Amino acid sequence: MTSQPNLARFNRIVVKVGSSLLVDPAKGALRQDWLDALADDLAALHRRGADVLVVSSGAIALGRTIAGLPKGALKLEDSQAAAAIGQIALARAWAQALAARGVTAGQILVTLQDTEERRRYLNARATIARLLAMRAVPVINENDTVATSEIRYGDNDRLAARVAAMASADLLILLSDIDGLYDAPPNLDPKARLIPVVERITPEIEAMAGGAASELSRGGMRTKIEAAHIAVNAGVHMTIADGRVKNPIQRIAGGGRATWFLTPSNPVAARKIWIAGSLELKGAVYCDAGAVKALRGGKSLLPAGVVKIEGSFSRGDCVAIRDADGFEVGRGLIAYDSLHAEQIKGRNSRDIADILGMPGRAEMIHRDDMALRETGAD
Ligand code: GLU
C-alpha cells in the first residue's frame, strides 16, 4: 500500500481550522494556548520557506459569545451579526499570534461568487499570489455577513478546498475533531478502522462518509469528502488530521494518524488541463511571431505582441491564442475584457494606465493562466 507522504515535500500549504478547535464549545471563548501552539507550527513551516494559508472558522462561535446570544441554532440575521462581531476578534487573534512569531497576516473574506465567477476568481487569486510573494499568511474565511444561505458555502471544508485550488497549493490540511476517515462510525463500532491513504475516492469511500450533507452534518465527514474531490481534481493532496492535540502540524510531520487523499496530478498541470479542455472559448487573440516564441519559452502574453482581437469577452474568460496565420497555439484566461484588450493591443505594458485611464495587469494572459498546445518539436 502507498505510504503517507512526508510533510517536508510540500511548498504551499492551506491549513483549515474548525470552530470547535479554536473556540471552546462550552465557554465560547478562544483557546489561546492551542492557537499559540498552532501558530508555532505555522511559523516553522513559514521559516523553512513554505507558503502558508489559513482558512479559519470561528467567527460565528466567537461573535455569539461577545454579543451574548443564546445557545442553539441562530436565525440567519443573528448568525450574520455574530459573524460580523466575531470576525474582528478572530482576525485580531490570528494577526497577533502570527505577529508574535514574526509572521504578517492578511485577512481575506470571500463569498461563493469570488471563487466561482471567473473575473472575481482571477482577482482573488491575484491578491493571494501577491500576499504570498510578500511572505504574508492569508487568513481566510467566508464573508458570512453578506452571504445568504442559498449562495454561501456554509462550511469551511469545501471553501478551503476551493481556496487551495485557487492558490495552486500542493497540500490542504483539514484540522478536525477526528483523526481521519474510518471504515465505520468509530463512536458506534469498536472495530472501526482508520483509512490511512485514499488513492481514489471510490463509492465505497463515499459510503464511509455517511449520508448527504445537511445543516446538521455541516463540517462533518461528508463535506470533507466533497472537499477531497475538489482538492484532488485540482492537483492538491489533502489530509484530514486530528486538530485537538497541541501542535497538530508537528504531529502530522511526525507521521501521526491521519487520512491522506492523494492526487496523481499537481496544481499547475491540473489547472492547465482545466484551461485546455473544459472551458468554452469566448474569443481569440492573434499574436506576432515574437510573442509566440516567447510563450513557447514559458513567458506570459504581453499586449505588445498581440496583433488582433476577436470576439466579445469579459476579463477571466477563456480565449484561444492564435499565431498571425490563425493556428491555435494555446488557450488562456484573459486579464482584460475585449474592449480594453482592443485598446491596448500592440502597445507597451507601461502605457496601459494612460490608455485605459486606470491601472491594469502588465500581462494580457499570464503564463499560469495559459495552456499551450504541444508542438511535436522541441
Ligand atoms: N464561516 C463560519 C465561521 O467562521 C464557519 C463555517 C464552518 O464551521 O465550517 O463561523
Short mmCIF file of C-alpha atoms and ligand atoms in Angstrom, two decimals:
data_model
loop_
_atom_site.label_atom_id
_atom_site.label_comp_id
_atom_site.label_asym_id
_atom_site.label_seq_id
_atom_site.Cartn_x
_atom_site.Cartn_y
_atom_site.Cartn_z
CA MET A 1 0.00 0.00 0.00
CA THR A 2 1.15 3.52 -0.72
CA SER A 3 2.52 5.19 2.36
CA GLN A 4 1.62 8.61 3.72
CA PRO A 5 3.63 11.42 2.14
CA ASN A 6 6.19 13.40 4.09
CA LEU A 7 5.08 16.91 5.07
CA ALA A 8 8.52 18.30 4.19
CA ARG A 9 7.88 17.86 0.46
CA PHE A 10 5.02 20.40 0.33
CA ASN A 11 5.67 24.03 -0.50
CA ARG A 12 2.28 25.70 -0.44
CA ILE A 13 0.03 24.52 2.35
CA VAL A 14 -3.53 25.52 3.24
CA VAL A 15 -4.47 24.75 6.84
CA LYS A 16 -8.18 24.69 7.67
CA VAL A 17 -9.09 25.21 11.30
CA GLY A 18 -12.57 24.33 12.51
CA SER A 19 -14.59 26.39 15.01
CA SER A 20 -14.67 23.71 17.70
CA LEU A 21 -10.87 23.62 17.81
CA LEU A 22 -10.31 27.34 18.03
CA VAL A 23 -13.26 28.23 20.22
CA ASP A 24 -14.02 26.26 23.36
CA PRO A 25 -17.57 24.95 22.70
CA ALA A 26 -18.57 25.11 26.38
CA LYS A 27 -17.21 28.59 27.12
CA GLY A 28 -17.48 30.14 23.67
CA ALA A 29 -14.03 31.63 24.24
CA LEU A 30 -10.88 31.49 22.16
CA ARG A 31 -8.50 28.65 23.08
CA GLN A 32 -5.45 30.90 23.16
CA ASP A 33 -2.89 28.25 24.19
CA TRP A 34 -3.95 25.99 21.38
CA LEU A 35 -3.81 28.85 18.87
CA ASP A 36 -0.34 29.84 20.09
CA ALA A 37 0.93 26.28 19.64
CA LEU A 38 -0.58 26.08 16.14
CA ALA A 39 0.99 29.46 15.30
CA ASP A 40 4.36 27.95 16.33
CA ASP A 41 3.78 25.13 13.84
CA LEU A 42 2.75 27.53 11.07
CA ALA A 43 5.71 29.82 11.74
CA ALA A 44 8.02 26.78 11.46
CA LEU A 45 6.58 25.89 8.04
CA HIS A 46 6.91 29.53 7.01
CA ARG A 47 10.55 29.67 8.19
CA ARG A 48 11.52 26.67 6.10
CA GLY A 49 10.21 28.59 3.06
CA ALA A 50 6.74 27.10 2.58
CA ASP A 51 3.85 29.37 1.65
CA VAL A 52 1.19 29.08 4.33
CA LEU A 53 -2.51 29.94 4.07
CA VAL A 54 -5.04 29.60 6.87
CA VAL A 55 -8.76 29.06 6.40
CA SER A 56 -10.19 29.76 9.82
CA SER A 57 -13.70 29.28 11.10
CA GLY A 58 -14.80 30.62 14.43
CA ALA A 59 -16.33 34.00 13.61
CA ILE A 60 -19.87 32.97 14.49
CA ALA A 61 -18.80 30.97 17.54
CA LEU A 62 -16.80 33.91 18.96
CA GLY A 63 -19.30 36.55 17.94
CA ARG A 64 -22.25 34.87 19.61
CA THR A 65 -20.42 34.92 22.95
CA ILE A 66 -19.39 38.54 22.59
CA ALA A 67 -22.93 39.52 21.57
CA GLY A 68 -24.45 37.43 24.37
CA LEU A 69 -26.64 35.39 22.02
CA PRO A 70 -28.28 32.24 23.42
CA LYS A 71 -27.01 28.71 22.70
CA GLY A 72 -28.69 26.69 19.96
CA ALA A 73 -29.44 27.39 16.32
CA LEU A 74 -29.33 31.04 15.29
CA LYS A 75 -31.58 32.84 12.83
CA LEU A 76 -29.75 33.89 9.65
CA GLU A 77 -29.65 37.60 10.64
CA ASP A 78 -28.30 36.70 14.07
CA SER A 79 -25.59 34.45 12.72
CA GLN A 80 -24.63 37.18 10.23
CA ALA A 81 -24.45 39.75 13.02
CA ALA A 82 -22.48 37.28 15.17
CA ALA A 83 -20.08 36.72 12.25
CA ALA A 84 -19.61 40.49 11.87
CA ILE A 85 -18.71 40.84 15.54
CA GLY A 86 -16.70 37.64 15.79
CA GLN A 87 -14.67 38.11 12.62
CA ILE A 88 -12.91 41.16 14.05
CA ALA A 89 -11.92 39.21 17.16
CA LEU A 90 -10.88 36.22 15.05
CA ALA A 91 -8.72 38.31 12.73
CA ARG A 92 -7.09 40.06 15.68
CA ALA A 93 -6.31 36.73 17.35
CA TRP A 94 -4.65 35.40 14.19
CA ALA A 95 -2.77 38.62 13.44
CA GLN A 96 -1.39 38.76 16.99
CA ALA A 97 -0.50 35.08 17.23
CA LEU A 98 1.38 35.19 13.92
CA ALA A 99 2.98 38.60 14.53
CA ALA A 100 4.41 37.31 17.83
CA ARG A 101 6.31 34.80 15.67
CA GLY A 102 7.47 37.35 13.11
CA VAL A 103 4.82 36.49 10.52
CA THR A 104 2.46 39.01 8.90
CA ALA A 105 -1.17 38.03 8.42
CA GLY A 106 -3.57 39.40 5.80
CA GLN A 107 -7.31 38.89 6.08
CA ILE A 108 -9.36 37.77 3.06
CA LEU A 109 -13.11 37.32 3.31
CA VAL A 110 -14.55 35.52 0.32
CA THR A 111 -18.01 34.75 -0.94
CA LEU A 112 -19.03 31.80 -3.07
CA GLN A 113 -19.05 34.07 -6.13
CA ASP A 114 -15.44 35.08 -5.51
CA THR A 115 -14.35 31.51 -6.06
CA GLU A 116 -16.86 30.53 -8.76
CA GLU A 117 -17.15 33.58 -11.02
CA ARG A 118 -14.22 33.81 -13.39
CA ARG A 119 -13.48 37.52 -13.15
CA ARG A 120 -13.63 37.57 -9.35
CA TYR A 121 -11.73 34.30 -9.16
CA LEU A 122 -8.83 35.88 -11.04
CA ASN A 123 -8.88 38.87 -8.68
CA ALA A 124 -8.89 36.73 -5.53
CA ARG A 125 -6.17 34.52 -7.00
CA ALA A 126 -4.01 37.54 -7.84
CA THR A 127 -4.37 39.01 -4.34
CA ILE A 128 -3.45 35.70 -2.73
CA ALA A 129 -0.42 35.38 -5.03
CA ARG A 130 0.69 38.90 -4.09
CA LEU A 131 0.31 38.27 -0.36
CA LEU A 132 2.33 35.06 -0.63
CA ALA A 133 5.02 36.84 -2.65
CA MET A 134 5.24 39.30 0.27
CA ARG A 135 5.65 36.27 2.57
CA ALA A 136 2.40 37.14 4.37
CA VAL A 137 -0.01 34.46 5.55
CA PRO A 138 -3.52 34.95 4.15
CA VAL A 139 -6.13 34.23 6.84
CA ILE A 140 -9.33 33.41 5.01
CA ASN A 141 -12.95 32.94 6.00
CA GLU A 142 -16.25 33.11 4.24
CA ASN A 143 -17.82 36.55 4.31
CA ASP A 144 -20.74 35.30 6.38
CA THR A 145 -22.08 38.81 6.97
CA VAL A 146 -23.41 39.22 3.45
CA ALA A 147 -23.72 35.66 2.15
CA THR A 148 -27.23 34.30 2.48
CA SER A 149 -27.96 30.61 2.82
CA GLU A 150 -28.57 29.94 -0.87
CA ILE A 151 -25.35 31.49 -2.06
CA ARG A 152 -22.87 30.54 0.58
CA TYR A 153 -20.60 27.63 1.28
CA GLY A 154 -21.71 27.39 4.89
CA ASP A 155 -18.83 25.06 5.67
CA ASN A 156 -15.19 25.90 5.52
CA ASP A 157 -14.13 22.42 4.33
CA ARG A 158 -15.25 23.00 0.74
CA LEU A 159 -14.27 26.66 0.93
CA ALA A 160 -10.75 25.62 1.97
CA ALA A 161 -10.55 23.16 -0.95
CA ARG A 162 -11.58 25.86 -3.43
CA VAL A 163 -9.04 28.23 -1.89
CA ALA A 164 -6.34 25.54 -2.16
CA ALA A 165 -7.20 25.07 -5.85
CA MET A 166 -7.35 28.82 -6.45
CA ALA A 167 -3.97 29.35 -4.77
CA SER A 168 -2.40 26.35 -6.58
CA ALA A 169 -1.47 24.88 -3.21
CA ASP A 170 0.07 21.42 -3.13
CA LEU A 171 -1.44 20.40 0.22
CA LEU A 172 -4.64 21.04 2.12
CA ILE A 173 -4.71 20.07 5.79
CA LEU A 174 -8.16 19.83 7.38
CA LEU A 175 -7.67 20.00 11.13
CA SER A 176 -10.68 18.31 12.60
CA ASP A 177 -12.12 16.89 15.80
CA ILE A 178 -11.49 13.40 14.43
CA ASP A 179 -8.18 11.93 13.31
CA GLY A 180 -9.31 10.78 9.88
CA LEU A 181 -11.79 8.75 7.86
CA TYR A 182 -12.94 5.44 9.37
CA ASP A 183 -14.49 2.46 7.58
CA ALA A 184 -17.36 2.52 10.12
CA PRO A 185 -18.60 5.10 12.64
CA PRO A 186 -15.87 4.94 15.34
CA ASN A 187 -18.23 6.03 18.11
CA LEU A 188 -20.60 3.13 17.37
CA ASP A 189 -18.31 0.37 16.14
CA PRO A 190 -15.27 -0.59 18.25
CA LYS A 191 -13.81 -2.44 15.26
CA ALA A 192 -13.86 0.68 13.06
CA ARG A 193 -10.53 1.16 11.30
CA LEU A 194 -8.87 4.36 10.18
CA ILE A 195 -8.05 4.55 6.45
CA PRO A 196 -4.51 5.98 6.26
CA VAL A 197 -4.35 6.59 2.50
CA VAL A 198 -7.08 7.10 -0.11
CA GLU A 199 -5.73 6.87 -3.62
CA ARG A 200 -9.08 7.13 -5.33
CA ILE A 201 -12.42 8.31 -3.94
CA THR A 202 -14.49 5.23 -4.75
CA PRO A 203 -18.22 4.79 -3.97
CA GLU A 204 -17.06 2.69 -1.00
CA ILE A 205 -15.10 5.62 0.39
CA GLU A 206 -18.10 7.90 -0.23
CA ALA A 207 -20.28 5.49 1.72
CA MET A 208 -17.94 5.65 4.71
CA ALA A 209 -18.63 9.37 4.98
CA GLY A 210 -22.31 8.76 5.66
CA GLY A 211 -25.36 10.41 4.11
CA ALA A 212 -25.82 13.61 2.16
CA ALA A 213 -24.68 16.95 3.53
CA SER A 214 -27.26 18.78 5.58
CA GLU A 215 -27.30 21.67 8.02
CA LEU A 216 -26.68 19.15 10.79
CA SER A 217 -23.71 17.45 9.22
CA ARG A 218 -22.09 20.77 8.29
CA GLY A 219 -18.38 20.35 8.62
CA GLY A 220 -18.86 16.59 9.12
CA MET A 221 -17.17 13.83 7.12
CA ARG A 222 -19.47 14.41 4.15
CA THR A 223 -18.20 17.94 3.44
CA LYS A 224 -14.65 16.67 3.96
CA ILE A 225 -15.08 14.08 1.21
CA GLU A 226 -16.56 16.79 -1.03
CA ALA A 227 -13.52 18.89 -0.22
CA ALA A 228 -11.29 15.94 -1.13
CA HIS A 229 -12.98 15.69 -4.55
CA ILE A 230 -12.32 19.37 -5.22
CA ALA A 231 -8.74 19.12 -3.98
CA VAL A 232 -7.61 16.00 -5.83
CA ASN A 233 -9.20 17.19 -9.08
CA ALA A 234 -7.21 20.39 -8.75
CA GLY A 235 -3.96 18.52 -8.17
CA VAL A 236 -3.90 19.21 -4.41
CA HIS A 237 -3.19 16.46 -1.86
CA MET A 238 -5.40 16.59 1.20
CA THR A 239 -5.15 15.26 4.71
CA ILE A 240 -7.72 15.02 7.49
CA ALA A 241 -5.90 15.10 10.81
CA ASP A 242 -6.65 15.47 14.47
CA GLY A 243 -6.59 19.10 15.50
CA ARG A 244 -7.50 18.53 19.14
CA VAL A 245 -3.90 17.96 20.13
CA LYS A 246 -1.44 20.75 20.68
CA ASN A 247 0.94 21.34 17.73
CA PRO A 248 -1.18 19.30 15.32
CA ILE A 249 1.05 20.05 12.33
CA GLN A 250 4.13 18.77 14.11
CA ARG A 251 2.16 15.64 14.78
CA ILE A 252 1.42 15.23 11.06
CA ALA A 253 5.09 15.86 10.27
CA GLY A 254 5.96 13.08 12.70
CA GLY A 255 3.73 10.64 10.79
CA GLY A 256 0.76 10.89 13.17
CA ARG A 257 -2.54 9.15 12.45
CA ALA A 258 -4.42 10.83 9.63
CA THR A 259 -6.18 10.08 6.35
CA TRP A 260 -4.37 11.24 3.24
CA PHE A 261 -6.19 11.74 -0.06
CA LEU A 262 -3.61 11.57 -2.80
CA THR A 263 -3.80 13.14 -6.23
CA PRO A 264 -1.99 11.77 -9.27
CA SER A 265 -1.74 15.33 -10.60
CA ASN A 266 -0.21 18.62 -9.46
CA PRO A 267 -1.77 22.11 -9.29
CA VAL A 268 -0.09 23.54 -12.38
CA ALA A 269 -0.87 20.52 -14.57
CA ALA A 270 -4.45 20.29 -13.26
CA ARG A 271 -5.07 23.97 -13.94
CA LYS A 272 -3.67 23.68 -17.44
CA ILE A 273 -5.80 20.64 -18.19
CA TRP A 274 -8.83 22.56 -16.95
CA ILE A 275 -7.98 25.54 -19.16
CA ALA A 276 -7.09 23.43 -22.20
CA GLY A 277 -10.15 21.26 -22.15
CA SER A 278 -13.11 22.31 -20.17
CA LEU A 279 -13.93 25.91 -20.94
CA GLU A 280 -15.98 27.47 -23.64
CA LEU A 281 -13.96 29.82 -25.88
CA LYS A 282 -15.25 33.39 -25.92
CA GLY A 283 -12.84 34.84 -28.47
CA ALA A 284 -9.28 34.84 -29.70
CA VAL A 285 -6.10 36.87 -29.55
CA TYR A 286 -3.72 36.77 -32.51
CA CYS A 287 -0.03 37.19 -31.74
CA ASP A 288 3.07 38.05 -33.73
CA ALA A 289 5.90 35.54 -34.20
CA GLY A 290 7.99 37.08 -31.42
CA ALA A 291 5.17 36.64 -28.91
CA VAL A 292 4.56 33.01 -29.96
CA LYS A 293 8.25 32.29 -29.43
CA ALA A 294 8.15 33.97 -26.01
CA LEU A 295 5.09 31.92 -25.00
CA ARG A 296 6.83 28.71 -26.00
CA GLY A 297 9.76 29.85 -23.90
CA GLY A 298 7.47 29.98 -20.85
CA LYS A 299 6.66 33.70 -20.88
CA SER A 300 3.32 35.46 -20.41
CA LEU A 301 1.47 37.10 -23.29
CA LEU A 302 2.04 40.86 -23.23
CA PRO A 303 -0.20 43.33 -25.09
CA ALA A 304 2.79 44.37 -27.23
CA GLY A 305 2.80 41.01 -29.02
CA VAL A 306 -0.92 40.98 -29.80
CA VAL A 307 -1.92 41.97 -33.34
CA LYS A 308 -5.66 41.25 -33.40
CA ILE A 309 -8.56 40.66 -31.00
CA GLU A 310 -11.61 38.64 -31.98
CA GLY A 311 -14.92 38.14 -30.17
CA SER A 312 -16.62 39.76 -27.24
CA PHE A 313 -15.36 38.55 -23.88
CA SER A 314 -15.00 39.56 -20.25
CA ARG A 315 -11.98 39.53 -18.01
CA GLY A 316 -11.37 35.95 -16.85
CA ASP A 317 -12.96 34.35 -19.92
CA CYS A 318 -11.13 31.64 -21.81
CA VAL A 319 -9.88 32.65 -25.26
CA ALA A 320 -7.84 30.97 -27.98
CA ILE A 321 -4.30 32.18 -28.52
CA ARG A 322 -3.54 32.12 -32.24
CA ASP A 323 -0.48 32.92 -34.30
CA ALA A 324 -0.72 35.51 -37.08
CA ASP A 325 -1.91 32.79 -39.52
CA GLY A 326 -4.72 31.74 -37.22
CA PHE A 327 -3.23 28.47 -35.91
CA GLU A 328 -4.21 27.81 -32.31
CA VAL A 329 -1.10 27.99 -30.15
CA GLY A 330 -2.98 27.50 -26.89
CA ARG A 331 -5.74 28.84 -24.66
CA GLY A 332 -5.82 31.08 -21.68
CA LEU A 333 -7.82 33.14 -19.22
CA ILE A 334 -7.57 36.71 -20.40
CA ALA A 335 -6.92 39.52 -17.92
CA TYR A 336 -8.86 42.17 -19.89
CA ASP A 337 -12.30 42.38 -21.44
CA SER A 338 -12.43 42.63 -25.24
CA LEU A 339 -12.93 46.43 -25.37
CA HIS A 340 -9.87 47.07 -23.23
CA ALA A 341 -7.85 44.34 -24.97
CA GLU A 342 -8.58 46.07 -28.30
CA GLN A 343 -7.30 49.39 -26.92
CA ILE A 344 -4.02 48.07 -25.52
CA LYS A 345 -3.10 45.52 -28.22
CA GLY A 346 0.29 46.20 -29.78
CA ARG A 347 1.14 48.66 -27.01
CA ASN A 348 3.78 48.63 -24.33
CA SER A 349 2.58 47.45 -20.89
CA ARG A 350 3.98 50.68 -19.41
CA ASP A 351 1.32 52.66 -21.29
CA ILE A 352 -1.69 50.63 -20.10
CA ALA A 353 -2.66 53.05 -17.33
CA ASP A 354 -2.53 56.04 -19.70
CA ILE A 355 -4.52 54.31 -22.43
CA LEU A 356 -7.25 52.92 -20.18
CA GLY A 357 -7.25 55.65 -17.55
CA MET A 358 -6.77 53.01 -14.85
CA PRO A 359 -4.01 50.66 -13.81
CA GLY A 360 -4.09 47.16 -15.28
CA ARG A 361 -2.04 44.00 -15.28
CA ALA A 362 1.12 44.01 -17.41
CA GLU A 363 0.15 40.67 -18.98
CA MET A 364 -2.78 40.17 -21.32
CA ILE A 365 -2.66 36.46 -20.38
CA HIS A 366 -0.45 35.36 -17.50
CA ARG A 367 1.60 32.21 -18.14
CA ASP A 368 -0.05 30.45 -15.18
CA ASP A 369 -3.43 31.09 -16.80
CA MET A 370 -2.45 29.54 -20.11
CA ALA A 371 -2.24 26.05 -21.61
CA LEU A 372 -0.14 25.73 -24.78
CA ARG A 373 -0.65 23.06 -27.41
CA GLU A 374 2.11 20.51 -27.86
CA THR A 375 4.16 21.38 -30.92
CA GLY A 376 5.66 17.96 -31.51
CA ALA A 377 9.04 19.65 -31.98
CA ASP A 378 11.24 20.73 -29.15
N1 GLU B 1 -17.53 30.61 8.42
C1 GLU B 1 -18.06 30.14 9.67
C2 GLU B 1 -17.44 30.91 10.83
O1 GLU B 1 -16.38 31.43 10.77
C3 GLU B 1 -17.79 28.66 9.93
C4 GLU B 1 -18.11 27.66 8.88
C5 GLU B 1 -17.66 26.27 9.33
O2 GLU B 1 -17.72 25.98 10.51
O3 GLU B 1 -17.20 25.47 8.52
O4 GLU B 1 -18.02 30.98 11.90
#
